Amino acid sequence: MSMEKQLVELESVWNDELQVCQSIEDLESVRLKYLGRKSGLIHQLLRALGTLDLEEKKKFGARINHLKQAVQEAVEQKQSHLSSGPSEKTIDTFDPTLPGKAPNNGHVHPITIVMNDIIEIFRGMGFDLATGPEVETDYYNFEALNIPKDHPARDMQDTFYLSDDLVLRTHTSPVQIRVMESQQPPIRIIAPGKVYRRDADVSHTPMFHQVEGLIVDTSITMGNLMSVLDQFLKEIFSKNVQTRFRPSYFSFTEPSAEVDISCVFCSQKGCRVCKGSGWLEILGAGMVDPAVFSSVKYDSEKFTGFAFGLGVERIAMLKYGINDIRLFFENDMRFLRQF
Ligand code: FA5
């Protein structure tokens, strides 16, 4: 190939090759291709000048030196551009088709899941929702529920007192009083919410959730109470679960009962959770005490009713097989993600 042709070809391609270099390594191989001492294309041309006559030597010599200088300057410029830009590694390894980091989606807390399940079941049975304040007066939390100041039943609930007259409610039962004060029977409500007690161990926390239930009408019986709670417990746990009513004591119900279910862990064979008894205590209930009706000025000759109160954390622990109530409130994502 003639000197003219070779030169024209080199002049037309070198710059394109240089511009597509993405790394220092790419650039070095282009530099060697054109400027390399032994086999660089420009040096080959310079060596070939020796075979030309004087006139051509002058003409091509000047053009080749001009090309050499242009390539040298462009290589230096590109070098400083590549070393000051993003690292070659980033350019080489950045893959725009890889999926990005998925955001951490929030989801419903297990206590809220169980609370919603409980509410859904009672709503299906025709119960309305009622609420009351978490900061409660001594009257609603105790007095109106037949628990006077010197009554030993006050010791059953370790109370957070805010003043002589104000407490953090220790149970949802004061909502019974507020509802009955504001409306006449028939009443059929549940009252879900937070309650507070000075209590802390593997099965007790200072704040927990209860759902209160209250029905008042002209001919409500203990049989009604047993059938509503039996249906509820079968729906929330399993239709195979058995229920048991044991006599108990609450100042605001008479008679009162503790309700147990057959152990969901061992099918009543006896295990660590049910302490070998085959039964698990699940909630408190009873027929509304006439003393409570007189607090709200209901005629206890005309009306009867039943009430119950259950601990939501206790039900959640049994449903999910959790042995430490504090896990619900430590906000450990490894625990919470499982629900
Ligand atoms: C009461 O609070 C009564 N008000 C329930 C009631 C209502 C009876 C209406 C009759 C009629 P008790 O103190 O047993 O009852 O509490 C009810 C449930 O709350 C317990 O069965 C338990 O599951 C739960 N509970 C009590 N203390 C704690 C605590 N510190 N942490 C978590 N759950 C608790």
PDB file of C-alpha atoms in Angstrom, residues 95-270:
ATOM      1  CA  ASP A  95     -25.427  -3.436  35.137  1.00  0.00           C
ATOM      2  CA  PRO A  96     -28.532  -1.310  34.536  1.00  0.00           C
ATOM      3  CA  THR A  97     -30.663  -4.433  34.014  1.00  0.00           C
ATOM      4  CA  LEU A  98     -30.200  -5.694  37.603  1.00  0.00           C
ATOM      5  CA  PRO A  99     -33.288  -5.182  39.819  1.00  0.00           C
ATOM      6  CA  GLY A 100     -32.912  -2.368  42.397  1.00  0.00           C
ATOM      7  CA  LYS A 101     -33.119  -2.804  46.178  1.00  0.00           C
ATOM      8  CA  ALA A 102     -36.700  -3.643  47.158  1.00  0.00           C
ATOM      9  CA  PRO A 103     -38.096  -1.196  49.738  1.00  0.00           C
ATOM     10  CA  ASN A 104     -39.030  -2.640  53.140  1.00  0.00           C
ATOM     11  CA  ASN A 105     -42.811  -2.790  53.048  1.00  0.00           C
ATOM     12  CA  GLY A 106     -44.643  -2.324  56.314  1.00  0.00           C
ATOM     13  CA  HIS A 107     -47.293  -4.845  57.302  1.00  0.00           C
ATOM     14  CA  VAL A 108     -49.901  -5.480  59.945  1.00  0.00           C
ATOM     15  CA  HIS A 109     -48.670  -6.244  63.493  1.00  0.00           C
ATOM     16  CA  PRO A 110     -49.665  -9.738  64.772  1.00  0.00           C
ATOM     17  CA  ILE A 111     -51.678  -8.214  67.628  1.00  0.00           C
ATOM     18  CA  THR A 112     -53.614  -6.092  65.132  1.00  0.00           C
ATOM     19  CA  ILE A 113     -54.200  -9.184  62.955  1.00  0.00           C
ATOM     20  CA  VAL A 114     -55.665 -11.102  65.910  1.00  0.00           C
ATOM     21  CA  MET A 115     -57.590  -8.055  67.155  1.00  0.00           C
ATOM     22  CA  ASN A 116     -59.171  -7.654  63.685  1.00  0.00           C
ATOM     23  CA  ASP A 117     -60.042 -11.372  63.570  1.00  0.00           C
ATOM     24  CA  ILE A 118     -61.755 -11.117  66.974  1.00  0.00           C
ATOM     25  CA  ILE A 119     -63.695  -7.997  65.948  1.00  0.00           C
ATOM     26  CA  GLU A 120     -64.728  -9.639  62.669  1.00  0.00           C
ATOM     27  CA  ILE A 121     -66.149 -12.709  64.462  1.00  0.00           C
ATOM     28  CA  PHE A 122     -68.200 -10.648  66.926  1.00  0.00           C
ATOM     29  CA  ARG A 123     -69.415  -8.294  64.225  1.00  0.00           C
ATOM     30  CA  GLY A 124     -70.634 -11.381  62.384  1.00  0.00           C
ATOM     31  CA  MET A 125     -72.729 -12.171  65.484  1.00  0.00           C
ATOM     32  CA  GLY A 126     -74.294  -8.699  65.399  1.00  0.00           C
ATOM     33  CA  PHE A 127     -72.142  -6.874  67.983  1.00  0.00           C
ATOM     34  CA  ASP A 128     -71.508  -3.114  67.559  1.00  0.00           C
ATOM     35  CA  LEU A 129     -68.169  -1.447  68.357  1.00  0.00           C
ATOM     36  CA  ALA A 130     -67.765   0.839  71.384  1.00  0.00           C
ATOM     37  CA  THR A 131     -64.723   2.706  72.702  1.00  0.00           C
ATOM     38  CA  GLY A 132     -63.701   4.518  75.861  1.00  0.00           C
ATOM     39  CA  PRO A 133     -60.766   6.577  77.152  1.00  0.00           C
ATOM     40  CA  GLU A 134     -57.489   4.969  78.246  1.00  0.00           C
ATOM     41  CA  VAL A 135     -57.110   7.573  81.012  1.00  0.00           C
ATOM     42  CA  GLU A 136     -60.095   6.744  83.169  1.00  0.00           C
ATOM     43  CA  THR A 137     -61.574   8.025  86.406  1.00  0.00           C
ATOM     44  CA  ASP A 138     -61.571   5.892  89.529  1.00  0.00           C
ATOM     45  CA  TYR A 139     -65.352   5.877  89.275  1.00  0.00           C
ATOM     46  CA  TYR A 140     -65.603   4.181  85.856  1.00  0.00           C
ATOM     47  CA  ASN A 141     -62.617   1.876  86.322  1.00  0.00           C
ATOM     48  CA  PHE A 142     -63.634   0.684  89.807  1.00  0.00           C
ATOM     49  CA  GLU A 143     -66.569   2.249  91.727  1.00  0.00           C
ATOM     50  CA  ALA A 144     -69.311   1.858  89.132  1.00  0.00           C
ATOM     51  CA  LEU A 145     -68.149  -1.722  88.580  1.00  0.00           C
ATOM     52  CA  ASN A 146     -68.864  -2.543  92.209  1.00  0.00           C
ATOM     53  CA  ILE A 147     -65.227  -2.202  93.309  1.00  0.00           C
ATOM     54  CA  PRO A 148     -65.269   0.398  96.133  1.00  0.00           C
ATOM     55  CA  LYS A 149     -62.021   1.936  97.448  1.00  0.00           C
ATOM     56  CA  ASP A 150     -61.432  -0.548 100.252  1.00  0.00           C
ATOM     57  CA  HIS A 151     -62.510  -3.576  98.206  1.00  0.00           C
ATOM     58  CA  PRO A 152     -59.913  -6.396  98.110  1.00  0.00           C
ATOM     59  CA  ALA A 153     -60.612  -6.838  94.336  1.00  0.00           C
ATOM     60  CA  ARG A 154     -58.560  -3.664  93.715  1.00  0.00           C
ATOM     61  CA  ASP A 155     -55.451  -5.658  94.637  1.00  0.00           C
ATOM     62  CA  MET A 156     -56.163  -8.071  91.768  1.00  0.00           C
ATOM     63  CA  GLN A 157     -55.184  -5.357  89.297  1.00  0.00           C
ATOM     64  CA  ASP A 158     -51.965  -3.431  89.958  1.00  0.00           C
ATOM     65  CA  THR A 159     -53.003   0.021  88.912  1.00  0.00           C
ATOM     66  CA  PHE A 160     -51.041   2.941  87.441  1.00  0.00           C
ATOM     67  CA  TYR A 161     -52.471   5.955  89.301  1.00  0.00           C
ATOM     68  CA  LEU A 162     -52.124   9.346  87.579  1.00  0.00           C
ATOM     69  CA  SER A 163     -53.742  11.155  90.540  1.00  0.00           C
ATOM     70  CA  ASP A 164     -56.091  10.198  93.392  1.00  0.00           C
ATOM     71  CA  ASP A 165     -58.932  10.132  90.924  1.00  0.00           C
ATOM     72  CA  LEU A 166     -57.335   9.287  87.570  1.00  0.00           C
ATOM     73  CA  VAL A 167     -55.901   5.944  86.454  1.00  0.00           C
ATOM     74  CA  LEU A 168     -54.670   4.283  83.282  1.00  0.00           C
ATOM     75  CA  ARG A 169     -57.596   1.896  82.806  1.00  0.00           C
ATOM     76  CA  THR A 170     -56.739  -1.570  84.064  1.00  0.00           C
ATOM     77  CA  HIS A 171     -59.366  -3.277  81.896  1.00  0.00           C
ATOM     78  CA  THR A 172     -61.940  -2.466  79.201  1.00  0.00           C
ATOM     79  CA  SER A 173     -64.863  -3.043  81.608  1.00  0.00           C
ATOM     80  CA  PRO A 174     -65.373   0.736  82.258  1.00  0.00           C
ATOM     81  CA  VAL A 175     -66.646   0.953  78.656  1.00  0.00           C
ATOM     82  CA  GLN A 176     -69.625  -1.170  79.833  1.00  0.00           C
ATOM     83  CA  ILE A 177     -70.613   1.655  82.210  1.00  0.00           C
ATOM     84  CA  ARG A 178     -70.129   4.389  79.622  1.00  0.00           C
ATOM     85  CA  VAL A 179     -72.266   2.536  77.065  1.00  0.00           C
ATOM     86  CA  MET A 180     -75.056   1.729  79.538  1.00  0.00           C
ATOM     87  CA  GLU A 181     -75.103   5.346  80.758  1.00  0.00           C
ATOM     88  CA  SER A 182     -75.603   6.580  77.225  1.00  0.00           C
ATOM     89  CA  GLN A 183     -78.228   4.169  75.928  1.00  0.00           C
ATOM     90  CA  GLN A 184     -81.064   1.888  76.956  1.00  0.00           C
ATOM     91  CA  PRO A 185     -81.220  -1.884  76.280  1.00  0.00           C
ATOM     92  CA  PRO A 186     -81.094  -3.815  74.050  1.00  0.00           C
ATOM     93  CA  ILE A 187     -77.287  -3.526  74.063  1.00  0.00           C
ATOM     94  CA  ARG A 188     -74.885  -5.729  72.173  1.00  0.00           C
ATOM     95  CA  ILE A 189     -71.369  -4.274  72.009  1.00  0.00           C
ATOM     96  CA  ILE A 190     -67.725  -5.192  72.029  1.00  0.00           C
ATOM     97  CA  ALA A 191     -65.094  -2.699  73.229  1.00  0.00           C
ATOM     98  CA  PRO A 192     -61.533  -3.402  72.036  1.00  0.00           C
ATOM     99  CA  GLY A 193     -58.581  -1.371  73.318  1.00  0.00           C
ATOM    100  CA  LYS A 194     -55.372  -0.920  75.268  1.00  0.00           C
ATOM    101  CA  VAL A 195     -55.226  -1.440  79.027  1.00  0.00           C
ATOM    102  CA  TYR A 196     -52.429  -0.977  81.581  1.00  0.00           C
ATOM    103  CA  ARG A 197     -51.204  -2.794  84.681  1.00  0.00           C
ATOM    104  CA  ARG A 198     -48.047  -2.792  86.824  1.00  0.00           C
ATOM    105  CA  ASP A 199     -47.160  -6.260  85.664  1.00  0.00           C
ATOM    106  CA  ALA A 200     -44.223  -7.701  83.695  1.00  0.00           C
ATOM    107  CA  ASP A 201     -43.039 -11.267  83.025  1.00  0.00           C
ATOM    108  CA  VAL A 202     -43.157 -13.810  80.163  1.00  0.00           C
ATOM    109  CA  SER A 203     -46.955 -13.707  80.042  1.00  0.00           C
ATOM    110  CA  HIS A 204     -47.672 -10.191  81.349  1.00  0.00           C
ATOM    111  CA  THR A 205     -46.798  -6.729  79.981  1.00  0.00           C
ATOM    112  CA  PRO A 206     -47.582  -3.275  81.445  1.00  0.00           C
ATOM    113  CA  MET A 207     -49.650  -2.485  78.339  1.00  0.00           C
ATOM    114  CA  PHE A 208     -51.781  -5.087  76.632  1.00  0.00           C
ATOM    115  CA  HIS A 209     -55.063  -5.341  74.721  1.00  0.00           C
ATOM    116  CA  GLN A 210     -58.465  -6.537  75.802  1.00  0.00           C
ATOM    117  CA  VAL A 211     -61.795  -6.979  74.093  1.00  0.00           C
ATOM    118  CA  GLU A 212     -64.816  -6.440  76.325  1.00  0.00           C
ATOM    119  CA  GLY A 213     -68.231  -7.812  75.409  1.00  0.00           C
ATOM    120  CA  LEU A 214     -71.630  -6.813  76.811  1.00  0.00           C
ATOM    121  CA  ILE A 215     -75.159  -7.905  76.036  1.00  0.00           C
ATOM    122  CA  VAL A 216     -78.173  -6.544  77.961  1.00  0.00           C
ATOM    123  CA  ASP A 217     -81.801  -7.333  77.198  1.00  0.00           C
ATOM    124  CA  THR A 218     -84.952  -8.590  78.875  1.00  0.00           C
ATOM    125  CA  SER A 219     -84.204 -12.314  78.973  1.00  0.00           C
ATOM    126  CA  ILE A 220     -80.474 -12.912  78.658  1.00  0.00           C
ATOM    127  CA  THR A 221     -79.283 -16.093  80.360  1.00  0.00           C
ATOM    128  CA  MET A 222     -76.049 -17.853  81.286  1.00  0.00           C
ATOM    129  CA  GLY A 223     -76.928 -20.266  78.439  1.00  0.00           C
ATOM    130  CA  ASN A 224     -76.662 -17.346  75.960  1.00  0.00           C
ATOM    131  CA  LEU A 225     -73.257 -16.408  77.393  1.00  0.00           C
ATOM    132  CA  MET A 226     -71.979 -19.963  77.070  1.00  0.00           C
ATOM    133  CA  SER A 227     -73.185 -20.385  73.509  1.00  0.00           C
ATOM    134  CA  VAL A 228     -71.769 -17.020  72.269  1.00  0.00           C
ATOM    135  CA  LEU A 229     -68.347 -17.692  73.827  1.00  0.00           C
ATOM    136  CA  ASP A 230     -68.300 -21.319  72.651  1.00  0.00           C
ATOM    137  CA  GLN A 231     -69.005 -20.182  69.077  1.00  0.00           C
ATOM    138  CA  PHE A 232     -66.381 -17.425  69.298  1.00  0.00           C
ATOM    139  CA  LEU A 233     -63.657 -19.746  70.628  1.00  0.00           C
ATOM    140  CA  LYS A 234     -64.386 -22.365  67.954  1.00  0.00           C
ATOM    141  CA  GLU A 235     -64.101 -19.688  65.250  1.00  0.00           C
ATOM    142  CA  ILE A 236     -60.911 -18.073  66.537  1.00  0.00           C
ATOM    143  CA  PHE A 237     -59.076 -21.361  67.298  1.00  0.00           C
ATOM    144  CA  SER A 238     -60.684 -24.351  65.583  1.00  0.00           C
ATOM    145  CA  LYS A 239     -64.086 -25.977  65.437  1.00  0.00           C
ATOM    146  CA  ASN A 240     -62.638 -28.966  67.303  1.00  0.00           C
ATOM    147  CA  VAL A 241     -61.777 -26.908  70.373  1.00  0.00           C
ATOM    148  CA  GLN A 242     -63.728 -27.728  73.546  1.00  0.00           C
ATOM    149  CA  THR A 243     -64.748 -25.089  76.088  1.00  0.00           C
ATOM    150  CA  ARG A 244     -65.110 -25.320  79.854  1.00  0.00           C
ATOM    151  CA  PHE A 245     -66.704 -22.840  82.292  1.00  0.00           C
ATOM    152  CA  ARG A 246     -65.312 -22.749  85.839  1.00  0.00           C
ATOM    153  CA  PRO A 247     -66.808 -20.742  88.707  1.00  0.00           C
ATOM    154  CA  SER A 248     -64.777 -17.621  89.423  1.00  0.00           C
ATOM    155  CA  TYR A 249     -65.092 -14.175  90.955  1.00  0.00           C
ATOM    156  CA  PHE A 250     -65.419 -10.669  89.465  1.00  0.00           C
ATOM    157  CA  SER A 251     -67.125  -7.888  91.473  1.00  0.00           C
ATOM    158  CA  PHE A 252     -69.110  -6.781  88.433  1.00  0.00           C
ATOM    159  CA  THR A 253     -70.564 -10.169  87.443  1.00  0.00           C
ATOM    160  CA  GLU A 254     -72.594 -12.726  89.390  1.00  0.00           C
ATOM    161  CA  PRO A 255     -72.256 -15.590  88.786  1.00  0.00           C
ATOM    162  CA  SER A 256     -68.760 -15.273  87.309  1.00  0.00           C
ATOM    163  CA  ALA A 257     -66.766 -17.767  85.267  1.00  0.00           C
ATOM    164  CA  GLU A 258     -63.278 -18.377  83.959  1.00  0.00           C
ATOM    165  CA  VAL A 259     -63.496 -19.906  80.517  1.00  0.00           C
ATOM    166  CA  ASP A 260     -60.953 -22.520  79.414  1.00  0.00           C
ATOM    167  CA  ILE A 261     -60.341 -24.190  76.067  1.00  0.00           C
ATOM    168  CA  SER A 262     -58.917 -27.653  75.483  1.00  0.00           C
ATOM    169  CA  CYS A 263     -55.155 -27.309  75.037  1.00  0.00           C
ATOM    170  CA  VAL A 264     -54.408 -26.429  71.406  1.00  0.00           C
ATOM    171  CA  PHE A 265     -50.847 -27.756  71.691  1.00  0.00           C
ATOM    172  CA  CYS A 266     -51.343 -31.298  73.040  1.00  0.00           C
ATOM    173  CA  SER A 267     -55.047 -32.079  72.351  1.00  0.00           C
ATOM    174  CA  GLN A 268     -55.481 -32.576  76.112  1.00  0.00           C
ATOM    175  CA  LYS A 269     -52.746 -35.183  76.490  1.00  0.00           C
ATOM    176  CA  GLY A 270     -51.004 -32.791  78.895  1.00  0.00           C
TER     177      GLY A 270
END
